[in-house]
Protein backbone atom coordinates (compact mmCIF):
# COMPACT_ATOMS: atom_id res chain seq x y z
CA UNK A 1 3.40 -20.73 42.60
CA UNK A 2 4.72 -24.20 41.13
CA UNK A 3 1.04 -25.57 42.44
CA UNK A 4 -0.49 -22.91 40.45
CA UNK A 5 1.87 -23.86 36.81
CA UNK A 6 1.20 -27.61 37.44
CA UNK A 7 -2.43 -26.68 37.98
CA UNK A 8 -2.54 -24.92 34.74
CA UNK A 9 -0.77 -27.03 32.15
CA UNK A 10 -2.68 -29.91 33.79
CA UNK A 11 -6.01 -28.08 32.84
CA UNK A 12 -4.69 -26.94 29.77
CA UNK A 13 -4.61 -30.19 27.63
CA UNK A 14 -8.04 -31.50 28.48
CA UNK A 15 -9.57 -27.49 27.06
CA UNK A 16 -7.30 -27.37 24.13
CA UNK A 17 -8.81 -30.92 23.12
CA UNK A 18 -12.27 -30.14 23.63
CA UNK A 19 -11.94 -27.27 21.68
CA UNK A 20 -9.58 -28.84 18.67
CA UNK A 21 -13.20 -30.99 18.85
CA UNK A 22 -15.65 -28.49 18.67
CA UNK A 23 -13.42 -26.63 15.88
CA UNK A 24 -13.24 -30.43 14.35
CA UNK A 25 -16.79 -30.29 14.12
CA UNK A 26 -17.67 -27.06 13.12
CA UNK A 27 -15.75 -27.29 10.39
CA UNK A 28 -17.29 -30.75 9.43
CA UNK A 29 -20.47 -29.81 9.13
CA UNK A 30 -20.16 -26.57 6.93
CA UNK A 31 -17.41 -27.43 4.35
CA UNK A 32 -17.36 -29.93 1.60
CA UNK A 33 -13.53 -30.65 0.98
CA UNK A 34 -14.85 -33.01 -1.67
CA UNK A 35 -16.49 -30.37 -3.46
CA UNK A 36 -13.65 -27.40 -2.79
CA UNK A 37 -10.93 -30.56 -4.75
CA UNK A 38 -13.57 -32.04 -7.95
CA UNK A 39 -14.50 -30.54 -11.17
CA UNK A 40 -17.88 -30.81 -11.21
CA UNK A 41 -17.62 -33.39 -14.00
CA UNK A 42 -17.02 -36.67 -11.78
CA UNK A 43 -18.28 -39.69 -11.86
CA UNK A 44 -19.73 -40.56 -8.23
CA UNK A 45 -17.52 -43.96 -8.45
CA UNK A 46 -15.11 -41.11 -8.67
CA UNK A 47 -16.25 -39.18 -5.65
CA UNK A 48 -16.67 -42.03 -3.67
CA UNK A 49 -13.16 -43.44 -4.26
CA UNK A 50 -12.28 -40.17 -3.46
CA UNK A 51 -14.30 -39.68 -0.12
CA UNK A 52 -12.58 -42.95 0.60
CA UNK A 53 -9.12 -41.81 0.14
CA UNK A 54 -9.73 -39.23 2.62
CA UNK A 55 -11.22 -41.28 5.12
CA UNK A 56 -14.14 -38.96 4.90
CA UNK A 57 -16.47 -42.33 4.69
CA UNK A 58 -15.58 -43.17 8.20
CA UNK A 59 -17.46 -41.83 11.49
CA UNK A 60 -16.83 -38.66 12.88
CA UNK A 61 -15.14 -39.57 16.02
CA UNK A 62 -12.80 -42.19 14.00
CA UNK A 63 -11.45 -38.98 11.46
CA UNK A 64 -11.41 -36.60 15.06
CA UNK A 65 -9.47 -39.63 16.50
CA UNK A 66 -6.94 -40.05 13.12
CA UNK A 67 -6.77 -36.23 13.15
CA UNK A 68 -5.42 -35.92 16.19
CA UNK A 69 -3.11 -38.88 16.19
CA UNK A 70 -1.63 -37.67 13.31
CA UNK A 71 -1.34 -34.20 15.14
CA UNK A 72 0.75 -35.08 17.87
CA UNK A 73 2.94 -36.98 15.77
CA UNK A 74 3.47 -33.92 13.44
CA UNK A 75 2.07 -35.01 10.67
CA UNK A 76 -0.69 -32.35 9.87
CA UNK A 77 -2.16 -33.97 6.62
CA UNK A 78 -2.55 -33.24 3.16
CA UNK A 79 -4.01 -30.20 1.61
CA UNK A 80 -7.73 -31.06 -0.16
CA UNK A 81 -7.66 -28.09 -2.67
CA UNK A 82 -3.26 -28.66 -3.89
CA UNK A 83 -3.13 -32.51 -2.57
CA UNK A 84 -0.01 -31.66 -0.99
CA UNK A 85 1.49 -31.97 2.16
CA UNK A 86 0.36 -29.15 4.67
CA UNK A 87 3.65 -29.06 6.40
CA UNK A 88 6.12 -27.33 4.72
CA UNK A 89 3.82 -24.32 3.75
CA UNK A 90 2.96 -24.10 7.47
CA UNK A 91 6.49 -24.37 8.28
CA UNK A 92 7.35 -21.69 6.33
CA UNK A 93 4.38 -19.42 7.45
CA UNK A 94 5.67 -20.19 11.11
CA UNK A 95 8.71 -19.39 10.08
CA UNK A 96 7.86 -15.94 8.31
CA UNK A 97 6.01 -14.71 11.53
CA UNK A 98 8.59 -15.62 13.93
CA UNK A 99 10.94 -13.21 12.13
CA UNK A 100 11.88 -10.37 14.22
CA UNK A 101 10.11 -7.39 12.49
CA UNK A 102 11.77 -3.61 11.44
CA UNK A 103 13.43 -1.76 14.37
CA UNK A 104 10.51 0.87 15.37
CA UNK A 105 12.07 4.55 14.89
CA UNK A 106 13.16 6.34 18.08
């Protein structure tokens, strides 16, 4: 039984990578945070800086790499659309659904 556990959380790191990755991806390809955070009157000096703020100028295996460095160290970014941390909204979200819900009626 213990082989079995050890067998499983030792499989289970290199599949929840690969998929963070594929997510990672997927998710690169069709959203624009850019466009979801600018008014549509910017400057491109504007857009660029901004791009470059994000680190969304660098290759896609360097932001997958900074993503999930700054995962594992808790630090889960900040929000394109409100520019703020995504933490403490996804703490309390967490928090909400971990709540023990009504007593079901007998």
């Amino acid at each position: 039984m213990l082989r079995f556990i050890v067998r499983r959380v030792f499989w289970a790191l290199p599949v929840l990578i690969a998929g963070s990755f594929v997510l990672f991806v997927a998710l690169h390809l069709t959203t624009d945070p850019v466009k979801a955070a600018i008014h549509h009157n910017v400057s491109t000096d504007a857009l660029i800086k901004f791009k470059h703020d994000l680190g969304l100028d660098k290759p896609l295996l360097e932001q997958y790499w900074v993503f999930l460095s700054h995962f594992f160290r808790g630090d889960f970014g900040t929000s394109y659309t409100s520019q703020g941390a995504v933490s403490p909204p996804l703490r309390t979200a967490l928090a909400n659904s971990l709540q023990p819900g009504p007593a079901a009626p007998r």
